[in-house]
PDB file of C-alpha atoms and ligand atoms in Angstrom:
ATOM      1  CA  MET X 201     -20.285 -45.263  54.730  1.00 71.00           C
ATOM      2  CA  GLN X 202     -21.172 -47.918  52.161  1.00 81.00           C
ATOM      3  CA  LYS X 203     -24.868 -47.736  53.076  1.00 94.00           C
ATOM      4  CA  TYR X 204     -24.874 -44.460  51.145  1.00 97.00           C
ATOM      5  CA  LYS X 205     -24.044 -46.060  47.796  1.00 97.00           C
ATOM      6  CA  GLY X 206     -26.728 -45.656  45.169  1.00 98.00           C
ATOM      7  CA  VAL X 207     -28.594 -43.228  42.968  1.00 98.00           C
ATOM      8  CA  TYR X 208     -29.918 -39.893  44.199  1.00 98.00           C
ATOM      9  CA  ALA X 209     -32.059 -37.273  42.525  1.00 98.00           C
ATOM     10  CA  ALA X 210     -30.588 -33.782  42.715  1.00 98.00           C
ATOM     11  CA  LEU X 211     -33.966 -32.465  43.801  1.00 98.00           C
ATOM     12  CA  MET X 212     -35.463 -29.562  41.863  1.00 98.00           C
ATOM     13  CA  THR X 213     -37.044 -26.681  43.776  1.00 98.00           C
ATOM     14  CA  PRO X 214     -40.567 -25.962  42.512  1.00 98.00           C
ATOM     15  CA  PHE X 215     -41.824 -22.377  42.392  1.00 98.00           C
ATOM     16  CA  HIS X 216     -45.283 -20.853  42.264  1.00 98.00           C
ATOM     17  CA  ALA X 217     -46.136 -18.485  39.410  1.00 97.00           C
ATOM     18  CA  ASP X 218     -45.309 -15.538  41.718  1.00 97.00           C
ATOM     19  CA  GLY X 219     -41.785 -16.904  42.209  1.00 96.00           C
ATOM     20  CA  SER X 220     -42.176 -18.146  45.795  1.00 98.00           C
ATOM     21  CA  VAL X 221     -41.114 -21.681  46.722  1.00 98.00           C
ATOM     22  CA  ASN X 222     -43.886 -24.242  46.264  1.00 98.00           C
ATOM     23  CA  TYR X 223     -43.238 -26.468  49.293  1.00 98.00           C
ATOM     24  CA  ALA X 224     -46.199 -28.759  48.603  1.00 98.00           C
ATOM     25  CA  ALA X 225     -44.878 -29.528  45.117  1.00 98.00           C
ATOM     26  CA  LEU X 226     -41.393 -29.972  46.574  1.00 98.00           C
ATOM     27  CA  VAL X 227     -42.639 -32.793  48.796  1.00 98.00           C
ATOM     28  CA  GLU X 228     -44.673 -34.287  45.947  1.00 98.00           C
ATOM     29  CA  LEU X 229     -41.623 -34.394  43.650  1.00 98.00           C
ATOM     30  CA  ALA X 230     -39.415 -35.775  46.426  1.00 98.00           C
ATOM     31  CA  LYS X 231     -41.866 -38.594  47.156  1.00 98.00           C
ATOM     32  CA  HIS X 232     -42.312 -39.293  43.469  1.00 98.00           C
ATOM     33  CA  ASN X 233     -38.544 -39.842  43.167  1.00 98.00           C
ATOM     34  CA  ILE X 234     -38.329 -42.083  46.207  1.00 98.00           C
ATOM     35  CA  ASP X 235     -41.404 -44.093  45.220  1.00 98.00           C
ATOM     36  CA  ALA X 236     -39.688 -44.730  41.876  1.00 97.00           C
ATOM     37  CA  GLY X 237     -36.935 -46.529  43.779  1.00 98.00           C
ATOM     38  CA  LEU X 238     -34.137 -43.974  43.995  1.00 98.00           C
ATOM     39  CA  THR X 239     -31.837 -44.317  47.013  1.00 98.00           C
ATOM     40  CA  GLY X 240     -32.269 -40.775  48.236  1.00 98.00           C
ATOM     41  CA  LEU X 241     -32.187 -37.070  47.541  1.00 99.00           C
ATOM     42  CA  TYR X 242     -29.536 -34.392  47.206  1.00 99.00           C
ATOM     43  CA  VAL X 243     -31.315 -31.226  48.265  1.00 99.00           C
ATOM     44  CA  GLY X 244     -30.486 -27.589  47.517  1.00 98.00           C
ATOM     45  CA  GLY X 245     -27.652 -28.059  45.048  1.00 98.00           C
ATOM     46  CA  SER X 246     -27.213 -26.728  41.513  1.00 98.00           C
ATOM     47  CA  THR X 247     -30.368 -28.443  40.297  1.00 98.00           C
ATOM     48  CA  GLY X 248     -32.287 -27.197  43.324  1.00 98.00           C
ATOM     49  CA  GLU X 249     -31.318 -23.634  42.311  1.00 98.00           C
ATOM     50  CA  GLY X 250     -29.675 -23.396  45.730  1.00 98.00           C
ATOM     51  CA  PHE X 251     -27.777 -20.237  44.860  1.00 98.00           C
ATOM     52  CA  LEU X 252     -30.994 -18.543  43.738  1.00 98.00           C
ATOM     53  CA  LEU X 253     -32.654 -19.152  47.114  1.00 98.00           C
ATOM     54  CA  THR X 254     -32.143 -17.087  50.254  1.00 98.00           C
ATOM     55  CA  GLU X 255     -30.502 -18.788  53.216  1.00 98.00           C
ATOM     56  CA  GLU X 256     -33.909 -18.807  54.950  1.00 98.00           C
ATOM     57  CA  GLU X 257     -35.509 -20.545  51.973  1.00 98.00           C
ATOM     58  CA  ARG X 258     -32.725 -23.112  51.799  1.00 99.00           C
ATOM     59  CA  ILE X 259     -33.244 -23.924  55.480  1.00 99.00           C
ATOM     60  CA  GLU X 260     -37.007 -24.118  55.023  1.00 99.00           C
ATOM     61  CA  VAL X 261     -36.508 -26.553  52.128  1.00 99.00           C
ATOM     62  CA  PHE X 262     -34.418 -28.752  54.466  1.00 99.00           C
ATOM     63  CA  ARG X 263     -37.094 -28.534  57.160  1.00 98.00           C
ATOM     64  CA  VAL X 264     -39.918 -29.522  54.829  1.00 98.00           C
ATOM     65  CA  ILE X 265     -37.975 -32.392  53.218  1.00 99.00           C
ATOM     66  CA  GLY X 266     -36.672 -33.640  56.553  1.00 98.00           C
ATOM     67  CA  LYS X 267     -40.185 -33.680  57.981  1.00 98.00           C
ATOM     68  CA  ALA X 268     -41.561 -35.554  54.985  1.00 98.00           C
ATOM     69  CA  LEU X 269     -38.795 -38.076  54.378  1.00 98.00           C
ATOM     70  CA  ALA X 270     -36.153 -38.331  57.123  1.00 98.00           C
ATOM     71  CA  GLY X 271     -35.769 -42.001  57.974  1.00 96.00           C
ATOM     72  CA  ARG X 272     -37.460 -43.119  54.743  1.00 97.00           C
ATOM     73  CA  CYS X 273     -34.506 -42.551  52.418  1.00 98.00           C
ATOM     74  CA  ASN X 274     -31.009 -41.094  52.504  1.00 98.00           C
ATOM     75  CA  LEU X 275     -31.007 -37.297  52.556  1.00 98.00           C
ATOM     76  CA  PHE X 276     -28.065 -35.078  51.668  1.00 99.00           C
ATOM     77  CA  ALA X 277     -28.227 -31.306  52.194  1.00 99.00           C
ATOM     78  CA  HIS X 278     -26.174 -29.042  49.981  1.00 98.00           C
ATOM     79  CA  VAL X 279     -25.071 -26.230  52.309  1.00 98.00           C
ATOM     80  CA  GLY X 280     -22.327 -24.727  50.138  1.00 98.00           C
ATOM     81  CA  ALA X 281     -21.952 -20.953  50.280  1.00 98.00           C
ATOM     82  CA  ILE X 282     -19.131 -18.487  49.832  1.00 97.00           C
ATOM     83  CA  SER X 283     -19.486 -17.623  53.530  1.00 98.00           C
ATOM     84  CA  THR X 284     -18.368 -20.345  55.938  1.00 98.00           C
ATOM     85  CA  ASP X 285     -20.709 -19.022  58.624  1.00 98.00           C
ATOM     86  CA  SER X 286     -23.695 -19.234  56.315  1.00 98.00           C
ATOM     87  CA  ALA X 287     -22.749 -22.813  55.346  1.00 98.00           C
ATOM     88  CA  ILE X 288     -22.463 -23.732  59.031  1.00 99.00           C
ATOM     89  CA  ARG X 289     -25.899 -22.294  59.835  1.00 99.00           C
ATOM     90  CA  MET X 290     -27.396 -24.400  57.058  1.00 99.00           C
ATOM     91  CA  ALA X 291     -25.455 -27.501  58.131  1.00 99.00           C
ATOM     92  CA  LYS X 292     -26.793 -27.176  61.683  1.00 99.00           C
ATOM     93  CA  ALA X 293     -30.318 -26.873  60.307  1.00 99.00           C
ATOM     94  CA  ALA X 294     -29.859 -29.974  58.152  1.00 99.00           C
ATOM     95  CA  GLU X 295     -28.682 -31.925  61.174  1.00 98.00           C
ATOM     96  CA  GLU X 296     -31.661 -30.751  63.208  1.00 98.00           C
ATOM     97  CA  PHE X 297     -34.068 -31.811  60.441  1.00 98.00           C
ATOM     98  CA  GLY X 298     -32.750 -35.367  60.198  1.00 98.00           C
ATOM     99  CA  PHE X 299     -30.469 -35.279  57.158  1.00 98.00           C
ATOM    100  CA  ASP X 300     -27.813 -37.996  56.836  1.00 98.00           C
ATOM    101  CA  ALA X 301     -24.993 -35.846  55.471  1.00 98.00           C
ATOM    102  CA  VAL X 302     -24.114 -32.380  54.292  1.00 98.00           C
ATOM    103  CA  SER X 303     -22.413 -31.448  51.058  1.00 98.00           C
ATOM    104  CA  ALA X 304     -20.755 -28.260  49.898  1.00 98.00           C
ATOM    105  CA  VAL X 305     -19.274 -26.816  46.753  1.00 98.00           C
ATOM    106  CA  ALA X 306     -15.975 -25.015  47.303  1.00 97.00           C
ATOM    107  CA  PRO X 307     -16.361 -21.294  48.041  1.00 97.00           C
ATOM    108  CA  PHE X 308     -16.039 -19.299  44.835  1.00 96.00           C
ATOM    109  CA  TYR X 309     -15.784 -15.731  43.445  1.00 95.00           C
ATOM    110  CA  TYR X 310     -12.767 -14.594  45.533  1.00 96.00           C
ATOM    111  CA  ALA X 311     -10.413 -17.292  44.205  1.00 95.00           C
ATOM    112  CA  PHE X 312      -9.622 -18.355  47.761  1.00 97.00           C
ATOM    113  CA  PRO X 313      -6.281 -20.124  48.183  1.00 97.00           C
ATOM    114  CA  LEU X 314      -6.174 -23.850  48.853  1.00 97.00           C
ATOM    115  CA  GLU X 315      -5.549 -23.412  52.572  1.00 98.00           C
ATOM    116  CA  ALA X 316      -8.695 -21.289  52.911  1.00 98.00           C
ATOM    117  CA  ILE X 317     -10.742 -23.900  51.106  1.00 98.00           C
ATOM    118  CA  LYS X 318      -9.407 -26.668  53.335  1.00 98.00           C
ATOM    119  CA  ALA X 319     -10.325 -24.556  56.379  1.00 98.00           C
ATOM    120  CA  TYR X 320     -13.833 -23.957  54.982  1.00 98.00           C
ATOM    121  CA  TYR X 321     -14.452 -27.705  54.716  1.00 98.00           C
ATOM    122  CA  ALA X 322     -12.832 -28.470  58.080  1.00 98.00           C
ATOM    123  CA  ASP X 323     -14.942 -25.789  59.761  1.00 98.00           C
ATOM    124  CA  ILE X 324     -18.199 -27.074  58.284  1.00 98.00           C
ATOM    125  CA  MET X 325     -17.281 -30.670  59.155  1.00 98.00           C
ATOM    126  CA  GLN X 326     -16.554 -29.738  62.764  1.00 98.00           C
ATOM    127  CA  SER X 327     -19.770 -27.773  63.175  1.00 98.00           C
ATOM    128  CA  THR X 328     -22.144 -30.761  63.225  1.00 98.00           C
ATOM    129  CA  GLY X 329     -22.105 -34.517  63.734  1.00 98.00           C
ATOM    130  CA  LEU X 330     -22.950 -35.092  60.068  1.00 98.00           C
ATOM    131  CA  PRO X 331     -20.446 -36.431  57.554  1.00 98.00           C
ATOM    132  CA  MET X 332     -19.474 -34.366  54.502  1.00 98.00           C
ATOM    133  CA  ILE X 333     -19.739 -35.002  50.773  1.00 98.00           C
ATOM    134  CA  MET X 334     -17.374 -32.658  48.926  1.00 98.00           C
ATOM    135  CA  TYR X 335     -19.097 -31.241  45.857  1.00 98.00           C
ATOM    136  CA  ASN X 336     -16.417 -31.201  43.191  1.00 97.00           C
ATOM    137  CA  PHE X 337     -17.713 -29.029  40.332  1.00 97.00           C
ATOM    138  CA  PRO X 338     -14.708 -27.267  38.786  1.00 94.00           C
ATOM    139  CA  ASN X 339     -16.625 -26.038  35.706  1.00 92.00           C
ATOM    140  CA  ALA X 340     -18.900 -23.909  37.877  1.00 92.00           C
ATOM    141  CA  GLY X 341     -16.878 -23.051  40.965  1.00 86.00           C
ATOM    142  CA  GLY X 342     -13.514 -22.673  39.262  1.00 89.00           C
ATOM    143  CA  PHE X 343     -11.760 -24.749  41.933  1.00 94.00           C
ATOM    144  CA  HIS X 344      -9.634 -27.516  40.441  1.00 94.00           C
ATOM    145  CA  ASP X 345      -7.748 -28.905  43.430  1.00 95.00           C
ATOM    146  CA  MET X 346     -10.308 -31.023  45.252  1.00 96.00           C
ATOM    147  CA  THR X 347      -7.939 -33.992  45.419  1.00 97.00           C
ATOM    148  CA  LYS X 348      -5.690 -31.910  47.700  1.00 97.00           C
ATOM    149  CA  VAL X 349      -8.601 -31.066  49.988  1.00 98.00           C
ATOM    150  CA  VAL X 350      -9.623 -34.717  50.144  1.00 97.00           C
ATOM    151  CA  GLU X 351      -6.031 -35.730  50.839  1.00 97.00           C
ATOM    152  CA  ALA X 352      -5.935 -33.323  53.790  1.00 97.00           C
ATOM    153  CA  LEU X 353      -9.298 -34.378  55.276  1.00 97.00           C
ATOM    154  CA  TYR X 354     -10.087 -37.984  54.303  1.00 94.00           C
ATOM    155  CA  ASP X 355      -8.866 -39.469  57.573  1.00 90.00           C
ATOM    156  CA  SER X 356     -10.869 -37.064  59.750  1.00 93.00           C
ATOM    157  CA  GLY X 357     -13.538 -39.741  59.980  1.00 91.00           C
ATOM    158  CA  LYS X 358     -16.119 -37.196  58.811  1.00 96.00           C
ATOM    159  CA  LEU X 359     -15.671 -37.351  55.071  1.00 97.00           C
ATOM    160  CA  LEU X 360     -18.377 -39.518  53.552  1.00 97.00           C
ATOM    161  CA  GLY X 361     -17.389 -38.972  49.956  1.00 97.00           C
ATOM    162  CA  ILE X 362     -17.341 -36.805  46.861  1.00 98.00           C
ATOM    163  CA  LYS X 363     -19.951 -35.733  44.344  1.00 98.00           C
ATOM    164  CA  HIS X 364     -17.844 -35.553  41.227  1.00 98.00           C
ATOM    165  CA  THR X 365     -19.386 -33.318  38.560  1.00 98.00           C
ATOM    166  CA  SER X 366     -16.550 -33.296  36.076  1.00 97.00           C
ATOM    167  CA  GLN X 367     -15.620 -35.070  32.872  1.00 97.00           C
ATOM    168  CA  ASN X 368     -12.259 -35.928  34.417  1.00 97.00           C
ATOM    169  CA  LEU X 369     -12.811 -39.562  35.322  1.00 98.00           C
ATOM    170  CA  PHE X 370      -9.158 -40.124  36.153  1.00 97.00           C
ATOM    171  CA  GLU X 371      -9.664 -37.706  39.028  1.00 97.00           C
ATOM    172  CA  LEU X 372     -12.840 -39.592  40.037  1.00 98.00           C
ATOM    173  CA  GLN X 373     -10.816 -42.781  40.263  1.00 97.00           C
ATOM    174  CA  GLN X 374      -7.992 -41.080  42.163  1.00 97.00           C
ATOM    175  CA  PHE X 375     -10.317 -40.107  45.032  1.00 97.00           C
ATOM    176  CA  LYS X 376     -10.648 -43.820  45.761  1.00 94.00           C
ATOM    177  CA  GLN X 377      -6.878 -44.034  46.198  1.00 94.00           C
ATOM    178  CA  PHE X 378      -7.113 -42.114  49.463  1.00 94.00           C
ATOM    179  CA  SER X 379      -9.568 -44.581  50.925  1.00 93.00           C
ATOM    180  CA  ARG X 380     -11.745 -47.317  49.473  1.00 93.00           C
ATOM    181  CA  ASP X 381     -14.346 -46.266  52.029  1.00 94.00           C
ATOM    182  CA  LEU X 382     -14.969 -42.904  50.389  1.00 97.00           C
ATOM    183  CA  VAL X 383     -18.257 -42.992  48.502  1.00 98.00           C
ATOM    184  CA  VAL X 384     -17.848 -41.352  45.097  1.00 98.00           C
ATOM    185  CA  PHE X 385     -20.916 -40.164  43.219  1.00 98.00           C
ATOM    186  CA  ASN X 386     -20.889 -39.575  39.481  1.00 98.00           C
ATOM    187  CA  GLY X 387     -22.219 -36.074  38.688  1.00 98.00           C
ATOM    188  CA  TYR X 388     -22.753 -35.945  34.932  1.00 98.00           C
ATOM    189  CA  ASP X 389     -25.722 -38.174  34.205  1.00 98.00           C
ATOM    190  CA  GLU X 390     -24.753 -38.608  30.562  1.00 98.00           C
ATOM    191  CA  MET X 391     -21.556 -40.345  31.769  1.00 98.00           C
ATOM    192  CA  LEU X 392     -22.990 -42.491  34.570  1.00 98.00           C
ATOM    193  CA  VAL X 393     -21.905 -45.815  33.135  1.00 98.00           C
ATOM    194  CA  ALA X 394     -18.403 -44.420  32.559  1.00 98.00           C
ATOM    195  CA  GLY X 395     -18.206 -43.065  36.104  1.00 98.00           C
ATOM    196  CA  LEU X 396     -19.336 -46.412  37.517  1.00 98.00           C
ATOM    197  CA  SER X 397     -16.700 -48.149  35.405  1.00 98.00           C
ATOM    198  CA  MET X 398     -14.011 -45.933  36.936  1.00 98.00           C
ATOM    199  CA  GLY X 399     -15.103 -46.766  40.459  1.00 97.00           C
ATOM    200  CA  ALA X 400     -18.043 -44.509  41.311  1.00 98.00           C
ATOM    201  CA  ASP X 401     -20.400 -46.003  43.904  1.00 98.00           C
ATOM    202  CA  GLY X 402     -23.472 -44.366  42.447  1.00 98.00           C
ATOM    203  CA  GLY X 403     -24.663 -41.103  41.046  1.00 98.00           C
ATOM    204  CA  ILE X 404     -26.416 -37.858  41.879  1.00 98.00           C
ATOM    205  CA  GLY X 405     -28.159 -36.066  39.064  1.00 98.00           C
ATOM    206  CA  SER X 406     -30.762 -33.684  37.809  1.00 98.00           C
ATOM    207  CA  THR X 407     -32.171 -35.853  35.027  1.00 98.00           C
ATOM    208  CA  TYR X 408     -32.999 -38.499  37.663  1.00 98.00           C
ATOM    209  CA  ASN X 409     -36.060 -36.332  38.442  1.00 98.00           C
ATOM    210  CA  ILE X 410     -37.537 -36.939  35.009  1.00 98.00           C
ATOM    211  CA  MET X 411     -36.416 -40.518  34.274  1.00 98.00           C
ATOM    212  CA  PRO X 412     -35.685 -42.269  37.586  1.00 98.00           C
ATOM    213  CA  HIS X 413     -36.528 -45.743  36.251  1.00 97.00           C
ATOM    214  CA  TRP X 414     -34.124 -45.473  33.342  1.00 98.00           C
ATOM    215  CA  ILE X 415     -31.327 -44.222  35.594  1.00 98.00           C
ATOM    216  CA  LEU X 416     -32.024 -47.085  37.992  1.00 98.00           C
ATOM    217  CA  GLU X 417     -31.772 -49.470  35.098  1.00 98.00           C
ATOM    218  CA  ILE X 418     -28.242 -48.243  34.299  1.00 98.00           C
ATOM    219  CA  TYR X 419     -27.206 -48.650  37.915  1.00 98.00           C
ATOM    220  CA  ASP X 420     -28.892 -52.015  38.491  1.00 98.00           C
ATOM    221  CA  ARG X 421     -27.542 -53.552  35.312  1.00 98.00           C
ATOM    222  CA  PHE X 422     -24.052 -52.258  36.016  1.00 98.00           C
ATOM    223  CA  THR X 423     -23.972 -53.538  39.594  1.00 98.00           C
ATOM    224  CA  LYS X 424     -25.178 -56.957  38.388  1.00 98.00           C
ATOM    225  CA  GLY X 425     -22.330 -57.088  35.874  1.00 98.00           C
ATOM    226  CA  ASP X 426     -24.501 -56.565  32.791  1.00 98.00           C
ATOM    227  CA  ILE X 427     -22.273 -53.950  31.201  1.00 98.00           C
ATOM    228  CA  ARG X 428     -23.813 -54.181  27.728  1.00 98.00           C
ATOM    229  CA  GLY X 429     -27.260 -53.723  29.240  1.00 98.00           C
ATOM    230  CA  ALA X 430     -26.030 -50.751  31.276  1.00 98.00           C
ATOM    231  CA  GLN X 431     -24.631 -49.177  28.113  1.00 98.00           C
ATOM    232  CA  ALA X 432     -27.907 -49.685  26.303  1.00 98.00           C
ATOM    233  CA  ALA X 433     -29.795 -48.045  29.182  1.00 98.00           C
ATOM    234  CA  GLN X 434     -27.311 -45.158  29.118  1.00 98.00           C
ATOM    235  CA  GLU X 435     -27.937 -44.699  25.402  1.00 98.00           C
ATOM    236  CA  ARG X 436     -31.651 -44.382  26.051  1.00 97.00           C
ATOM    237  CA  VAL X 437     -31.013 -41.793  28.783  1.00 98.00           C
ATOM    238  CA  ASN X 438     -28.567 -39.886  26.607  1.00 98.00           C
ATOM    239  CA  ALA X 439     -31.013 -39.663  23.733  1.00 98.00           C
ATOM    240  CA  VAL X 440     -33.148 -37.575  26.103  1.00 98.00           C
ATOM    241  CA  ILE X 441     -30.268 -35.559  27.590  1.00 98.00           C
ATOM    242  CA  ALA X 442     -28.962 -34.656  24.131  1.00 98.00           C
ATOM    243  CA  ARG X 443     -32.331 -33.065  23.319  1.00 98.00           C
ATOM    244  CA  ILE X 444     -32.485 -31.254  26.668  1.00 98.00           C
ATOM    245  CA  LEU X 445     -29.038 -29.635  26.675  1.00 98.00           C
ATOM    246  CA  PRO X 446     -29.536 -27.108  23.829  1.00 98.00           C
ATOM    247  CA  TYR X 447     -32.451 -25.388  25.612  1.00 98.00           C
ATOM    248  CA  GLY X 448     -31.162 -25.259  29.213  1.00 97.00           C
ATOM    249  CA  VAL X 449     -31.116 -28.320  31.445  1.00 98.00           C
ATOM    250  CA  PHE X 450     -33.127 -27.077  34.405  1.00 98.00           C
ATOM    251  CA  GLN X 451     -35.737 -25.143  32.418  1.00 98.00           C
ATOM    252  CA  MET X 452     -36.295 -28.226  30.268  1.00 98.00           C
ATOM    253  CA  GLU X 453     -36.476 -30.619  33.197  1.00 98.00           C
ATOM    254  CA  LYS X 454     -38.985 -28.391  34.923  1.00 98.00           C
ATOM    255  CA  GLU X 455     -41.157 -28.155  31.835  1.00 98.00           C
ATOM    256  CA  ILE X 456     -41.015 -31.931  31.372  1.00 98.00           C
ATOM    257  CA  LEU X 457     -42.118 -32.404  34.990  1.00 98.00           C
ATOM    258  CA  ASN X 458     -44.929 -29.872  34.474  1.00 98.00           C
ATOM    259  CA  GLN X 459     -46.014 -31.892  31.439  1.00 98.00           C
ATOM    260  CA  LEU X 460     -45.846 -35.094  33.489  1.00 97.00           C
ATOM    261  CA  GLY X 461     -48.296 -33.588  35.972  1.00 97.00           C
ATOM    262  CA  LEU X 462     -45.799 -32.545  38.653  1.00 97.00           C
ATOM    263  CA  PRO X 463     -46.294 -28.786  38.988  1.00 95.00           C
ATOM    264  CA  VAL X 464     -42.792 -27.398  39.531  1.00 98.00           C
ATOM    265  CA  GLY X 465     -43.179 -24.106  37.676  1.00 98.00           C
ATOM    266  CA  GLU X 466     -40.247 -22.335  36.061  1.00 98.00           C
ATOM    267  CA  CYS X 467     -36.673 -21.515  37.078  1.00 98.00           C
ATOM    268  CA  ARG X 468     -35.833 -18.337  38.943  1.00 98.00           C
ATOM    269  CA  ARG X 469     -34.305 -15.352  37.233  1.00 97.00           C
ATOM    270  CA  PRO X 470     -31.741 -14.821  35.763  1.00 98.00           C
ATOM    271  CA  PHE X 471     -32.566 -18.164  34.133  1.00 98.00           C
ATOM    272  CA  LEU X 472     -34.598 -17.217  31.073  1.00 97.00           C
ATOM    273  CA  PRO X 473     -38.017 -18.663  30.367  1.00 96.00           C
ATOM    274  CA  LEU X 474     -37.967 -21.678  28.082  1.00 97.00           C
ATOM    275  CA  SER X 475     -38.236 -20.899  24.376  1.00 97.00           C
ATOM    276  CA  ASP X 476     -41.222 -22.129  22.368  1.00 98.00           C
ATOM    277  CA  ALA X 477     -39.009 -24.667  20.602  1.00 98.00           C
ATOM    278  CA  GLY X 478     -37.839 -25.890  24.030  1.00 98.00           C
ATOM    279  CA  LYS X 479     -41.447 -26.172  25.227  1.00 98.00           C
ATOM    280  CA  GLN X 480     -42.358 -28.231  22.194  1.00 98.00           C
ATOM    281  CA  THR X 481     -39.401 -30.564  22.692  1.00 98.00           C
ATOM    282  CA  ALA X 482     -40.196 -30.887  26.408  1.00 98.00           C
ATOM    283  CA  LYS X 483     -43.747 -31.882  25.517  1.00 98.00           C
ATOM    284  CA  GLU X 484     -42.534 -34.533  23.104  1.00 98.00           C
ATOM    285  CA  ILE X 485     -40.073 -35.932  25.653  1.00 98.00           C
ATOM    286  CA  ALA X 486     -42.794 -36.027  28.321  1.00 98.00           C
ATOM    287  CA  GLU X 487     -45.045 -38.004  25.962  1.00 97.00           C
ATOM    288  CA  GLU X 488     -42.247 -40.501  25.360  1.00 96.00           C
ATOM    289  CA  LEU X 489     -41.517 -40.838  29.066  1.00 96.00           C
ATOM    290  CA  LYS X 490     -45.208 -41.449  29.769  1.00 94.00           C
ATOM    291  CA  LYS X 491     -45.232 -44.267  27.227  1.00 92.00           C
ATOM    292  CA  GLY X 492     -41.960 -45.596  28.628  1.00 83.00           C
ATOM    293  CA  VAL X 493     -40.302 -45.822  25.231  1.00 58.00           C
TER     294      VAL X 493
HETATM  295  O1  MN9 U1936     -26.000 -32.613  39.697  1.00 91.45           O
HETATM  296  C1  MN9 U1936     -26.098 -32.145  37.443  1.00 91.45           C
HETATM  297  N1  MN9 U1936     -25.154 -31.138  37.301  1.00 91.45           N
HETATM  298  C2  MN9 U1936     -25.469 -29.915  36.904  1.00 91.45           C
HETATM  299  C3  MN9 U1936     -25.724 -32.950  38.618  1.00 91.45           C
HETATM  300  O2  MN9 U1936     -26.537 -29.601  36.526  1.00 91.45           O
HETATM  301  C4  MN9 U1936     -24.395 -28.934  36.944  1.00 91.45           C
HETATM  302  C5  MN9 U1936     -26.218 -33.099  36.255  1.00 91.45           C
HETATM  303  O3  MN9 U1936     -27.296 -33.911  36.545  1.00 91.45           O
HETATM  304  C6  MN9 U1936     -26.451 -32.411  34.921  1.00 91.45           C
HETATM  305  O4  MN9 U1936     -27.529 -31.520  35.014  1.00 91.45           O
HETATM  306  C7  MN9 U1936     -26.747 -33.389  33.800  1.00 91.45           C
HETATM  307  C8  MN9 U1936     -26.859 -32.712  32.450  1.00 91.45           C
HETATM  308  O5  MN9 U1936     -25.600 -32.264  32.029  1.00 91.45           O
HETATM  309  O6  MN9 U1936     -25.763 -34.370  33.771  1.00 91.45           O
END
């Protein structure tokens, strides 16, 4: 499983002005990220507006990305859904299109009991030959017991790891207690160096789309033992993230990419259009990123 260590862009899903998925821009953005040196892509998750796409669109996104990049980089497909059957259909598609692993957020809305959530993961894991990355995102899904799910399933041989999008870095470290072989990905980009310090093997994030080189610098310096350098690189990244957060992370990242010449359009409703102040800030950030300052 250790070949999956590294830094992955949570790939954004570009849209045309009429709201349809822009598959050509999707491939362009994906290649841009991989050419920058990132390890791979996490496709169809929060950043990819996965829950604002239909199941058919999510599968088509996997098909297009698999065709363009399978075998060239590591590809993870987020197949999480509140319906197990829907998640399984997407997992089978991801396998067919050459993805390396599937990932899923815990099913939400109905406050399913722990046993139901364990069964959801076990069912998805049994449905294909692909390994699973649990997507632990308690702030969004409301499920706070992922350690218990991992405890129940880590020795199935099909659990690759965990994408840990939580400020609770004690929990991140505890996942490694079940097995050193589990690959743990840090999910909040603004805490990457902290996550790595607590044992994460890499990261998956949305801001990697706009500043892949700076994220790589954090990771490379950290893995070489240059902790001060990694902190300095994190500070540079966080200066950008701090200006993005007040206006909406995904709307801002999309506008920055538009400004950088990657036409990704806007986010789908009910995300609101970016405010004028947000647009101005996005433009300024894009100028800075172009200069590499
Ligand atoms: O996938 C992303 N998580 C969410 C990871 O958006 C929920 C992060 O990359 C954040 O967008 C980022 C800003 O908070 O760390």
